[in-house]
XYZ file of C-alpha atoms in Angstrom:
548
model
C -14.325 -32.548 -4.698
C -15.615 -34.006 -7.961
C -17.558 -37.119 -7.182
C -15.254 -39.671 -9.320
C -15.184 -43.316 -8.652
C -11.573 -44.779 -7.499
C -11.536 -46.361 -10.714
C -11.487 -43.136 -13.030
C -8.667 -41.955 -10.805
C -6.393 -44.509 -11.456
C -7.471 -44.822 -14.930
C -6.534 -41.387 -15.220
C -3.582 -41.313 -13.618
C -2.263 -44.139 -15.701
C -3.501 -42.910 -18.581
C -5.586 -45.854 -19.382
C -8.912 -43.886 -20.271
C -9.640 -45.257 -23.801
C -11.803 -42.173 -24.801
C -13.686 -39.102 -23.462
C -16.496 -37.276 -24.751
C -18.975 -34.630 -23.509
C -22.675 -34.036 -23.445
C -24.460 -30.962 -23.179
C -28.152 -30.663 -21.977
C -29.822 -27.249 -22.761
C -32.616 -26.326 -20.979
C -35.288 -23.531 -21.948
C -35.899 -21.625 -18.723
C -39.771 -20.256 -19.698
C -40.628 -23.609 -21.137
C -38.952 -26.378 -18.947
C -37.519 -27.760 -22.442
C -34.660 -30.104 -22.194
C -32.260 -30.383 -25.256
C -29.573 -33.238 -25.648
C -26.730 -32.535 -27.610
C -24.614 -36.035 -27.471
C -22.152 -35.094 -31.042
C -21.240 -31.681 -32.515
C -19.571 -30.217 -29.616
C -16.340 -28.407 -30.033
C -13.873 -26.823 -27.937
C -15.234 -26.515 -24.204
C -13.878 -24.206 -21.942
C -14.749 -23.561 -17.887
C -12.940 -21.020 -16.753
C -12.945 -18.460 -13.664
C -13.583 -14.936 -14.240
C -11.555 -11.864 -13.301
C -13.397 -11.787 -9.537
C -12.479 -15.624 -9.421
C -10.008 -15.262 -6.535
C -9.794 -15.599 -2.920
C -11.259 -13.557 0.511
C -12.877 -10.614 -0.139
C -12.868 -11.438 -4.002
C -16.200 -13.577 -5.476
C -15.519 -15.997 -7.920
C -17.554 -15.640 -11.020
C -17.478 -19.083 -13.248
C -17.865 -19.129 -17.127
C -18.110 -21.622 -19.755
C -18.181 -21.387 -23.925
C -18.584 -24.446 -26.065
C -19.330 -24.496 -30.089
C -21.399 -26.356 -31.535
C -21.011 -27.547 -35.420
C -23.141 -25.695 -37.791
C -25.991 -22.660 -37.489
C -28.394 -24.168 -34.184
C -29.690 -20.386 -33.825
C -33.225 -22.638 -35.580
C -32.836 -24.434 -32.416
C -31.699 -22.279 -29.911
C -32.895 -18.311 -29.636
C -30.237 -15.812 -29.745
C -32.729 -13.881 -27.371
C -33.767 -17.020 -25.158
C -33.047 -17.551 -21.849
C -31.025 -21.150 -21.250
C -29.359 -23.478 -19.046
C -26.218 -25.652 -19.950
C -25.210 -29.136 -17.879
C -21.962 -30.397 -19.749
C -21.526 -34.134 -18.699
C -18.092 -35.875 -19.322
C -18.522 -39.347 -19.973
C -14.866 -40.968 -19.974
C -14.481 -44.881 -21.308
C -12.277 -47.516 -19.976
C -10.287 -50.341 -22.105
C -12.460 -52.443 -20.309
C -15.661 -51.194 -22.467
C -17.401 -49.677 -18.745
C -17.723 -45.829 -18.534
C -18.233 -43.117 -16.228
C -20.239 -40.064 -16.755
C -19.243 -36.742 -13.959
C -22.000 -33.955 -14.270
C -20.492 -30.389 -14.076
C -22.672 -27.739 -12.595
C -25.293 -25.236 -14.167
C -24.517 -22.590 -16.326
C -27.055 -19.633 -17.419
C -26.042 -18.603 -21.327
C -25.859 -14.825 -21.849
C -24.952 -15.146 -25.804
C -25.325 -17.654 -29.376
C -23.972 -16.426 -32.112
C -22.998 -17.893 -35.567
C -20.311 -17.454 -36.931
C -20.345 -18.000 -40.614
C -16.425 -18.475 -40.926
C -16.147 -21.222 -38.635
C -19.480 -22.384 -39.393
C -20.193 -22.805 -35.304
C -22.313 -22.034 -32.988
C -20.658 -20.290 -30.049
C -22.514 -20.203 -26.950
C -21.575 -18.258 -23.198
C -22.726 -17.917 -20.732
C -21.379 -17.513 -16.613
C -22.509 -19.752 -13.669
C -25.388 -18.126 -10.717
C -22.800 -15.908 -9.333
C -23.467 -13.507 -12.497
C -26.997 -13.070 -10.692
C -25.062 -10.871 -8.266
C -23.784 -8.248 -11.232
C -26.517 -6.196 -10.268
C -27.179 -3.043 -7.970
C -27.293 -4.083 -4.510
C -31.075 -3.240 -3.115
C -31.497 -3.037 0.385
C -33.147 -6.078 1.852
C -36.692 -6.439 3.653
C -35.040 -7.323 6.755
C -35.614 -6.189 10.569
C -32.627 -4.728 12.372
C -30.360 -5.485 14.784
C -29.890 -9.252 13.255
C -27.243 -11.351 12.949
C -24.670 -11.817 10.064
C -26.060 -14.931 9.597
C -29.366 -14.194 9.032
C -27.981 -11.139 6.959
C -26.053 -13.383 4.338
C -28.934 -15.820 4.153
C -31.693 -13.200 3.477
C -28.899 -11.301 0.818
C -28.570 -14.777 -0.985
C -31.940 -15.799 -1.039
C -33.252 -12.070 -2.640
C -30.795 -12.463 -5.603
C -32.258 -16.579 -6.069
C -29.121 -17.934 -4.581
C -28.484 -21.113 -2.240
C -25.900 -20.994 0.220
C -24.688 -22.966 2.671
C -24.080 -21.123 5.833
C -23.177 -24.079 8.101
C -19.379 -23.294 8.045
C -19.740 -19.038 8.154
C -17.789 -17.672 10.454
C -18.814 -15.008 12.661
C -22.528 -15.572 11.976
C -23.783 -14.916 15.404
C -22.150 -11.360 15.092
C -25.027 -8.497 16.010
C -25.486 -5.770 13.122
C -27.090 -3.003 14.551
C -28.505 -1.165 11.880
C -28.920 -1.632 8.018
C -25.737 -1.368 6.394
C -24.740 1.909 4.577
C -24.282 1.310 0.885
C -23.543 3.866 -1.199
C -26.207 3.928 -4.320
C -24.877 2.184 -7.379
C -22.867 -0.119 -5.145
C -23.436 -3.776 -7.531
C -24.760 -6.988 -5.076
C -21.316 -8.342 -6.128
C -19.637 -6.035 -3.578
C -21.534 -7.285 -0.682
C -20.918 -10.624 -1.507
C -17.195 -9.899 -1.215
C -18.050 -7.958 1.840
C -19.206 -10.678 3.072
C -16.343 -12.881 2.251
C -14.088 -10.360 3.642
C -16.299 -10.351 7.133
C -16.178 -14.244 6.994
C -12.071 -14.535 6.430
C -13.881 -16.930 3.718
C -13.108 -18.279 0.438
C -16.410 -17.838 -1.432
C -17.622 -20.191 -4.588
C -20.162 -21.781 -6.343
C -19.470 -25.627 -6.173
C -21.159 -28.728 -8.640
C -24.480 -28.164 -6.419
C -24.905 -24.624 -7.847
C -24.746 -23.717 -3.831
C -22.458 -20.972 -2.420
C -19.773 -22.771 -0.183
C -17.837 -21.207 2.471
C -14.344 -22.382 3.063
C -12.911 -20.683 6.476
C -9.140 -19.762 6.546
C -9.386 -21.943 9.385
C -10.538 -24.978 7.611
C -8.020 -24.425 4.255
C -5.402 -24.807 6.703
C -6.567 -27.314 9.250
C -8.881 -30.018 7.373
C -8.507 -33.425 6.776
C -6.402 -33.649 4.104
C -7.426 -35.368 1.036
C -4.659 -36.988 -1.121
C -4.629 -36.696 -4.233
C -3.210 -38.978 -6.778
C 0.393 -39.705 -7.836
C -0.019 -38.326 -11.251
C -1.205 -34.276 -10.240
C 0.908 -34.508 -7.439
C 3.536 -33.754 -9.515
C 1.527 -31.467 -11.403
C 2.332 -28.625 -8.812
C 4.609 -25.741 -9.550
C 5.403 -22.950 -6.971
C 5.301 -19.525 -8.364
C 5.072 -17.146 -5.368
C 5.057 -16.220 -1.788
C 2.752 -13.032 -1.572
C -1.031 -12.705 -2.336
C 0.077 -10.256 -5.650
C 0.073 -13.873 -7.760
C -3.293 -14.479 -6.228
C -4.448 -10.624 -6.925
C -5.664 -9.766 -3.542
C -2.777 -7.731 -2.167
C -4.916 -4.922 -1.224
C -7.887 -6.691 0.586
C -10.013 -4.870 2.797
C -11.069 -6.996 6.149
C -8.900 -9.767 4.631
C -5.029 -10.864 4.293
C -2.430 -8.458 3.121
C 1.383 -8.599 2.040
C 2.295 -5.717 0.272
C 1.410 -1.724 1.591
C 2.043 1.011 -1.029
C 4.421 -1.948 -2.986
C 6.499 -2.249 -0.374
C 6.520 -5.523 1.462
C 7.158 -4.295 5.333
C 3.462 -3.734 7.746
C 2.924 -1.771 10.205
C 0.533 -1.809 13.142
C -2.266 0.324 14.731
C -5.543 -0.143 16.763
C -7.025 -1.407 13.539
C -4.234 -3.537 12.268
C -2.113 -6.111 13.317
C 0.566 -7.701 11.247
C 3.912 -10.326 11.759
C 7.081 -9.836 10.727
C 5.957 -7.770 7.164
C 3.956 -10.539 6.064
C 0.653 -11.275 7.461
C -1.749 -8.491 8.015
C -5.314 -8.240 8.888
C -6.535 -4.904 8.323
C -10.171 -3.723 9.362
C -11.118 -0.990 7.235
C -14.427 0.550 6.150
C -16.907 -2.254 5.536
C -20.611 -1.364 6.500
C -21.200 -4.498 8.663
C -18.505 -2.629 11.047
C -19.315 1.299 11.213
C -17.220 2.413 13.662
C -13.574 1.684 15.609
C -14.862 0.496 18.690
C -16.828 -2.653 17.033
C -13.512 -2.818 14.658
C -11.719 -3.183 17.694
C -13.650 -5.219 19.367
C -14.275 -8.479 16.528
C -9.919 -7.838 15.668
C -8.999 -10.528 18.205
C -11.891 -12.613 17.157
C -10.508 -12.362 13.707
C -7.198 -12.512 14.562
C -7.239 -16.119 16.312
C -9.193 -17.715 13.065
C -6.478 -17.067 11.144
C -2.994 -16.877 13.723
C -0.933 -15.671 11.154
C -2.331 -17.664 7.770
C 0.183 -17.288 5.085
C -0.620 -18.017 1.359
C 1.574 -19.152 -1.101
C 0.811 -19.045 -5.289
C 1.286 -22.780 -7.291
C 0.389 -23.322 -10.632
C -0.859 -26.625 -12.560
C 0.339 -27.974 -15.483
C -0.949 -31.417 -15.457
C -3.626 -32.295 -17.444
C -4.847 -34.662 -15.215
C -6.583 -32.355 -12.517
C -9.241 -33.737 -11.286
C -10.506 -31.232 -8.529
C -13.048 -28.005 -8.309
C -12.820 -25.043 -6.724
C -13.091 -25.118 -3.009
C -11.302 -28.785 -2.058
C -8.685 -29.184 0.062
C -6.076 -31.902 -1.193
C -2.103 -32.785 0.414
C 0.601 -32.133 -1.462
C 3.125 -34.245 -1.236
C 6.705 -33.383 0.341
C 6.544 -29.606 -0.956
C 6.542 -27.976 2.478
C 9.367 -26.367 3.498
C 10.462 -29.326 6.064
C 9.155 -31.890 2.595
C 6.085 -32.367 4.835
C 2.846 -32.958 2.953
C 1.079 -29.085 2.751
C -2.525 -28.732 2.920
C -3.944 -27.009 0.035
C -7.396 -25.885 -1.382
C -8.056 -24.947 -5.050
C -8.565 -21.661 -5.876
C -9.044 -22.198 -9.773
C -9.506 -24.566 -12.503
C -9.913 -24.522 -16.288
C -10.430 -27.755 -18.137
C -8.796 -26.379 -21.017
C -5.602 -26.654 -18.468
C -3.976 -23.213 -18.753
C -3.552 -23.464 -15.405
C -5.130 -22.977 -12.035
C -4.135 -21.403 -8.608
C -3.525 -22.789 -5.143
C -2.598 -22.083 -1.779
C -0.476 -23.479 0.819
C -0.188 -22.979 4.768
C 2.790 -21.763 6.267
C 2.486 -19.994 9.652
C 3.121 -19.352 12.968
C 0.159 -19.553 15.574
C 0.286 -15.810 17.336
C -1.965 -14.042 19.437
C -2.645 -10.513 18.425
C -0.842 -9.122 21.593
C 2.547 -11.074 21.083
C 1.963 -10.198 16.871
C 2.120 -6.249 17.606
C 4.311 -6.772 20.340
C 7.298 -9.028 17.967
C 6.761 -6.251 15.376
C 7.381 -3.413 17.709
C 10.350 -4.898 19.117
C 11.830 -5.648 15.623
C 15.366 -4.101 14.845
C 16.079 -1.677 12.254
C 18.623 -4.397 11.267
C 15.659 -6.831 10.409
C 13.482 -4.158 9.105
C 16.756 -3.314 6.729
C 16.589 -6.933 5.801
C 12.508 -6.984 5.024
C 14.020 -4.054 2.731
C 16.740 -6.303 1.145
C 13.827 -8.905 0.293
C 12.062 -6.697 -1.054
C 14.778 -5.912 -3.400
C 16.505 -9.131 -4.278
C 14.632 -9.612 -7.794
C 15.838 -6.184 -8.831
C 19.206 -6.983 -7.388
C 19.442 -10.111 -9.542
C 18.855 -8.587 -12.644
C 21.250 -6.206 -11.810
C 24.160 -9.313 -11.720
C 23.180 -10.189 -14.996
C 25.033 -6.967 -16.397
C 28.516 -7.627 -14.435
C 30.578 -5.985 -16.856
C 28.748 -2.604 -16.433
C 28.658 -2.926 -12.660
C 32.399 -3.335 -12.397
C 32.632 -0.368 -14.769
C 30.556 1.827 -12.701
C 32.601 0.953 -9.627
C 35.770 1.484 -11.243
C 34.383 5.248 -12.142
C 32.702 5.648 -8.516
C 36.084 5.163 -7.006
C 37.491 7.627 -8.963
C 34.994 10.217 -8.467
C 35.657 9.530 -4.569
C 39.161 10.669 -5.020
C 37.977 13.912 -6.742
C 35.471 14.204 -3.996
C 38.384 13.812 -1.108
C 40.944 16.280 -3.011
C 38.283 18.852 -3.451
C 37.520 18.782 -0.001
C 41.185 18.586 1.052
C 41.544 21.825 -1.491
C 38.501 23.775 0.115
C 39.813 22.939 3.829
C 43.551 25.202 2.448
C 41.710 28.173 0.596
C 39.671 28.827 3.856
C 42.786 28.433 5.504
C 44.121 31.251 3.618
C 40.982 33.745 3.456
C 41.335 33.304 7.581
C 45.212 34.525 7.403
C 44.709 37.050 5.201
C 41.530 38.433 7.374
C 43.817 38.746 10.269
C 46.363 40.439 8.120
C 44.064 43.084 7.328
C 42.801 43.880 11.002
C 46.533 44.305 12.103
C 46.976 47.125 9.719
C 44.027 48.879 11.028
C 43.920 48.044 14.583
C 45.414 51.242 15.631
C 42.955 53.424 14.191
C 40.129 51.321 15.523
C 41.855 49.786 18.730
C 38.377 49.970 21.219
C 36.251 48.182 18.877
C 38.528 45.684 17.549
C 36.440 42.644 18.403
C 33.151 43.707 16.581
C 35.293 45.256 13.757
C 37.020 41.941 13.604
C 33.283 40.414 13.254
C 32.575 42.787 10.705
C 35.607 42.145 8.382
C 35.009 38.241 8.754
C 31.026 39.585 7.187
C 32.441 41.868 4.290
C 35.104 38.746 3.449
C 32.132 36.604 2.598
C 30.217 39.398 0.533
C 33.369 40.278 -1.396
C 34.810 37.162 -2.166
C 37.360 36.853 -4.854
C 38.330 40.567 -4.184
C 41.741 39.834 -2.146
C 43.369 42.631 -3.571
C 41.146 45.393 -3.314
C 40.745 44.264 0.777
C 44.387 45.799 1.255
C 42.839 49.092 0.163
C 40.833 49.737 3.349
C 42.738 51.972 5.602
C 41.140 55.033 6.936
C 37.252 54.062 7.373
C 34.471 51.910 6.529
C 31.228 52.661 4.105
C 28.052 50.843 5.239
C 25.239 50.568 2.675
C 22.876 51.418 5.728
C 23.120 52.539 9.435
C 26.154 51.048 11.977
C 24.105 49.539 15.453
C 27.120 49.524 17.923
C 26.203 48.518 21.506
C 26.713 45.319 23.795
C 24.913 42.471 22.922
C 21.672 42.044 24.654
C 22.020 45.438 26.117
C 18.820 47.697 25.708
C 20.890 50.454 24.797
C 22.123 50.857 21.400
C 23.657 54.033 19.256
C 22.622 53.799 15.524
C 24.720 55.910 13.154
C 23.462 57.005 9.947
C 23.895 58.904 7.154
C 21.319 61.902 8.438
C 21.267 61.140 12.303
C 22.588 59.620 14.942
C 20.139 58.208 17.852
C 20.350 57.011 21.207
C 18.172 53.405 21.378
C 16.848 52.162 24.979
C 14.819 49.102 24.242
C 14.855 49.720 20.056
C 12.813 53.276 21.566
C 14.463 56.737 20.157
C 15.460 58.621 23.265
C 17.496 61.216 21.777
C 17.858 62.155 18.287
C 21.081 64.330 16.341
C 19.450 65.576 12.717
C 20.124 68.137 10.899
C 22.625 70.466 13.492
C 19.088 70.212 15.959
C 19.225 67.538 19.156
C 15.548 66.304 19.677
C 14.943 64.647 23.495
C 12.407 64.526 26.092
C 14.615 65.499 28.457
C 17.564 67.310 29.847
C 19.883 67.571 32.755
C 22.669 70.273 32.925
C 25.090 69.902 35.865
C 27.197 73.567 35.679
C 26.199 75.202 32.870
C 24.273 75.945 29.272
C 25.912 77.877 26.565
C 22.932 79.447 24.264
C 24.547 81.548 21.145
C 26.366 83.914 22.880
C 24.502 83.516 25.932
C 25.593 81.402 29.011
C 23.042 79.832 32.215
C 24.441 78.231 34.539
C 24.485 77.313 38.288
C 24.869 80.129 40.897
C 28.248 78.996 42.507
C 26.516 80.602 46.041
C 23.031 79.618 45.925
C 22.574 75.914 43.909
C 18.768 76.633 43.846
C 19.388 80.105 42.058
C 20.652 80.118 38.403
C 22.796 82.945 37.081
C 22.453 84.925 33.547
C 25.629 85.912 32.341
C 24.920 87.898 29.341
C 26.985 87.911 26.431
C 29.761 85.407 26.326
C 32.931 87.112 24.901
C-alpha cells in the first residue's frame, strides 16, 4: 500500500485537499546527474501494460508525462534516464504531503512541434525482462528458490522471495527453453509455478502475492469514499485476460464454460481449474502429478471475480489487499487485492474470493458424480447472455413460433401421408404374387422377397407391375439355395453351376456338362450307344450296341 499519512486519507476522501502538484526528478544513468523539474509538467499517466495481469501473466508498468516546451537541450533523445514523479498534495490548513512513486527507466523524448511538448516514456524494471532468456550460471539439481533468485538477479532485478511458494521444490536439471524464448516468459513461468501474482511495487522490488494470501490476509480497509468506488463487471478470469493460463486458474475450455478432469487436472463444478501443462520446471507427468495436490490445497478452489474503479480517489498500488465493504454475496466485507491502477483513473481491476475449501480427491470426485441435469444447466449459463438478447426481439420470436408450429403440422401430415402410400405399395405387392403363385408355387417365399426388391427399384411404375405374368428377367445370374446352406445353383445366361461352398462342382455350358466326377446307377446313353449295368453280374458292365 502507498505509504499515506491518515491525514491525506481523510483529506481525500472529503475532498478537502486544497491543491496537488507533481515533481519529477530525472536522473542521468552514466553520469549520476539529478534533474528537478518542480513546474512545466503536463498530463501524467502510470499505467499497466498489456502483460499487466494476474498468475502466469507479468505486469509490465509504464508512465508518459510532457513537459512544456523543446527540453531535448536538456535531456538526450539517445540518453539513458530515470524518472521519480513525486505528488505533493496541500491541505486548507497550509501543511502538505509529498508520496514518492517508484522508478521508471525512459525508452523515448521527443518534441513535438505542434504541441510544443516534450513527451517522454518510458516502462518500469520489468521491461529489463523483454529480452531473450539466457540460461543461467547455475549448478543443478537446486531449488526453485534459488532458481528465481539467481534468474532475477542476472537480469539486475530485486525480488523478494520471502512469500514464494513452493521454493523448496527440487529441479533436477536445467530447464528446457526453446531458443528465442524472451526472459519475460520465465518470469510468468515462474508466476504460474508460484500460483503468484507477480509485480513491481514503490521499492522497485518484485513482490509475490500467493493465492493463498489474496484470499486469507488481514484485511486492510479502505476508506468510505473508494469503497463505493467499486463496480462488479464479471465472474470469469476472461475480464481479467487469463482464461487460458498454463499452471494457473482457468474458467473457460475451448469458450465453453464446463471442465473436465484428468491425472493432470482437477476442476469444481465448471469453474475452478488448475491445469499442469508443459512448463520446464515440471518435465514429465509423474512430478506433475506429484506437486497437483500441493498446488491444489494453496488454492482449495480460489475463485476470481472482475470489479472496476471509477473513483478518482484510489489511493492503492498494485499488489494490496483492501475489504470491501458489504459486496460479498452474504453483504460480508470481501477481501480484495489490486490488480491495476492508472492515475489518469480509466479504471483498474480487482479480484474477490469466493470459494469452497476442497481437497483434490472430493473436487474430481463432485465433478464425476455431477448429473447431466447440472451439466445441462452449466450449459444454460453459459448461454443466458445470448438468451437475453434474444428477448429483446419478442415480436420476431413469437413470429417464428407461430411458423414452427405450423411447419410441425406439415411435418405430422406428411408422415401420416407416407405411413398410407406404403400401406398401399404393400397391398398391391401381394396382389401381384397371387396372380403368379401358381406358376411359381415352390418358391413362393423367395419370389415373394424378390418382388418386395424389384418394388423398390421400380417405384412409381404400378402399372407396368401388372404386366409380369409368365417369367422374370434378371440383369445378372439367379443364386437359389437355402440360406446358409453351402450348396447353391446359380443360373445364368450361358451356364448353369452347381456351388458347394461358393466352389464350381459341376458346370452346364454350351450343350457340354464339365465335373470331376460321375456316378451312374443303371445305365449311360452315349449317341446311339448305351452302357449300363449287367443285370447278372453287378461287377460286369454290358455294351449294347446301337440303341434303336
Amino acid at each position: 500500500m502507498l505509504n499515506v499519512s491518515k491525514k491525506l486519507v481523510e483529506a481525500y476522501a472529503s475532498q478537502t485537499v486544497k491543491t496537488l502538484r507533481h515533481q519529477a526528478s530525472i536522473s542521468n544513468r552514466e553520469t549520476g546527474e539529478v534533474q528537478i523539474i518542480a513546474a512545466g509538467i503536463n498530463l501524467i499517466v502510470e499505467d499497466i501494460g498489456i502483460d499487466g495481469n494476474p498468475i502466469g501473466k507479468f505486469p509490465i508498468g509504464s508512465i508518459r508525462f510532457d513537459l512544456v516546451g523543446d527540453v531535448t537541450h536538456r535531456f538526450s533523445v539517445n540518453g539513458l534516464y530515470d524518472v521519480v514523479i513525486t505528488d505533493i498534495y496541500e491541505f486548507d490548513d497550509g501543511e502538505n504531503e509529498s508520496v514518492v512513486g517508484k522508478r521508471y527507466q525512459i525508452t523515448s523524448i521527443e518534441f513535438d512541434k505542434g504541441s510544443k511538448t516534450t513527451t517522454f516514456e518510458g516502462y518500469d524494471i520489468a521491461n529489463k525482462l523483454n529480452v531473450e532468456y539466457i540460461n543461467i550460471d547455475i549448478e543443478y539439481p537446486t531449488t526453485f528458490k534459488s532458481f528465481v533468485k539467481s534468474f532475477y538477479e542476472f537480469h539486475g532485478i530485486d525480488a523478494d522471495l520471502s512469500n514464494l511458494f513452493m521454493s523448496d521444490f527440487l529441479i533436477e536439471s536445467k530447464p528446457a527453453y526453446d531458443s528465442g524464448t524472451s526472459a519475460l516468459q520465465v518470469a510468468r513461468d515462474i508466476g504460474k509455478f508460484a500460483l503468484s501474482v507477480q509485480f513491481v511495487n514503490s521499492m522497485n522490488v518484485i513482490k509475490f502475492v500467493r493465492a493463498s494470501e489474496i484470499t486469507n490476509a488481514d484485511s486492510i480497509h479502505n476508506f468510505d469514499g473508494s469503497v463505493k468506488a467499486f463496480q462488479q463487471s464479471g465472474d470469469n478470469f476472461m475480464s481479467l485476460g487469463i482464461n487460458t493460463l498454463v499452471l494457473g486458474l482457468i474458467t473457460d475450455i475451448d469458450s465453453e464454460n464446463v471442465s473436465h478432469s484428468d491425472d493432470l487436472m482437477v476442476s469444481y463444478d465448471g469453474v475452478v481449474e488448475l491445469r499442469l501443462d508443459d512448463i520446464p520446471f515440471i518435465w514429465n507427468d509423474d512430478l506433475k502429478r506429484e506437486v497437483i495436490n500441493t498446488m491444489f490445497d494453496e488454492i482449495k478452489g480460489f475463485k476470481y471475480k472482475a470489479f472496476t474503479l471509477e473513483d478518482k480517489m484510489f489511493m492503492y498500488e498494485i499488489g494490496d489487499t483492501i475489504s470491501q465493504s458489504g459486496l460479498a454475496e452474504d453483504n460480508s466485507n470481501s477481501r480484495l487485492v489490486v490488480l491495476g491502477n492508472t492515475t489518469t483513473k480509466q479504471g483498474s481491476i480487482i479480484t474477490k474470493y469466493s470459494a469452497d475449501s476442497q481437497t483434490v480427491e472430493e473436487t474430481e470426485n463432485k465433478w464425476s458424480k455431477l448429473s447431466e441435469k447440472r451439466r445441462t444447466e452449466i450449459l444454460v449459463n453459459k448461454l443466458d447472455g445470448r438468451i437475453k438478447a434474444i428477448a429483446e426481439k419478442t415480436s420476431i420470436i413469437d413470429e417464428l413460433g407461430e411458423k414452427l408450429q405450423e411447419q410441425s403440422g406439415i411435418i405430422s401430415l406428411t408422415d401420416s401421408n407416407l405411413q398410407i402410400e406404403i400401406a398401399d405399395r404393400i397391398k398391391q405387392g401381394e396382389d401381384l404374387i397371387s396372380q403368379t403363385s401358381t406358376l411359381i408355387d415352390q418358391t413362393t417365399e423367395s419370389i415373394r422377397l424378390e418382388i418386395t426388391k424389384m418394388e423398390e427399384n421400380v417405384d412409381g411404375l404400378n402399372e407396368e407391375m401388372s404386366q409380369v405374368k409368365t417369367y422374370f428377367e434378371f440383369s445378372e445370374a439367379l443364386t437359389i439355395g437355402k440360406v446358409d446352406s453351402p450348396y447353391k445353383l446359380i443360373l445364368g445366361s450361358e451356364s448353369m453351376k452347381f456351388m458347394n461352398n461358393n466352389q464350381v462342382q459341376t458346370e452346364i455350358s454350351r450343350q457340354q456338362l464339365f465335373t470331376t466326377k460321375v456316378t451312374i446307377r443303371e445305365s449311360l446313353n452315349v449317341g446311339n450307344h448305351i452302357i449300363e449295368k449287367s443285370p447278372f453280374d453287378s461287377n460286369r458292365t454290358l455294351w449294347r450296341g446301337v440303341k434303336t
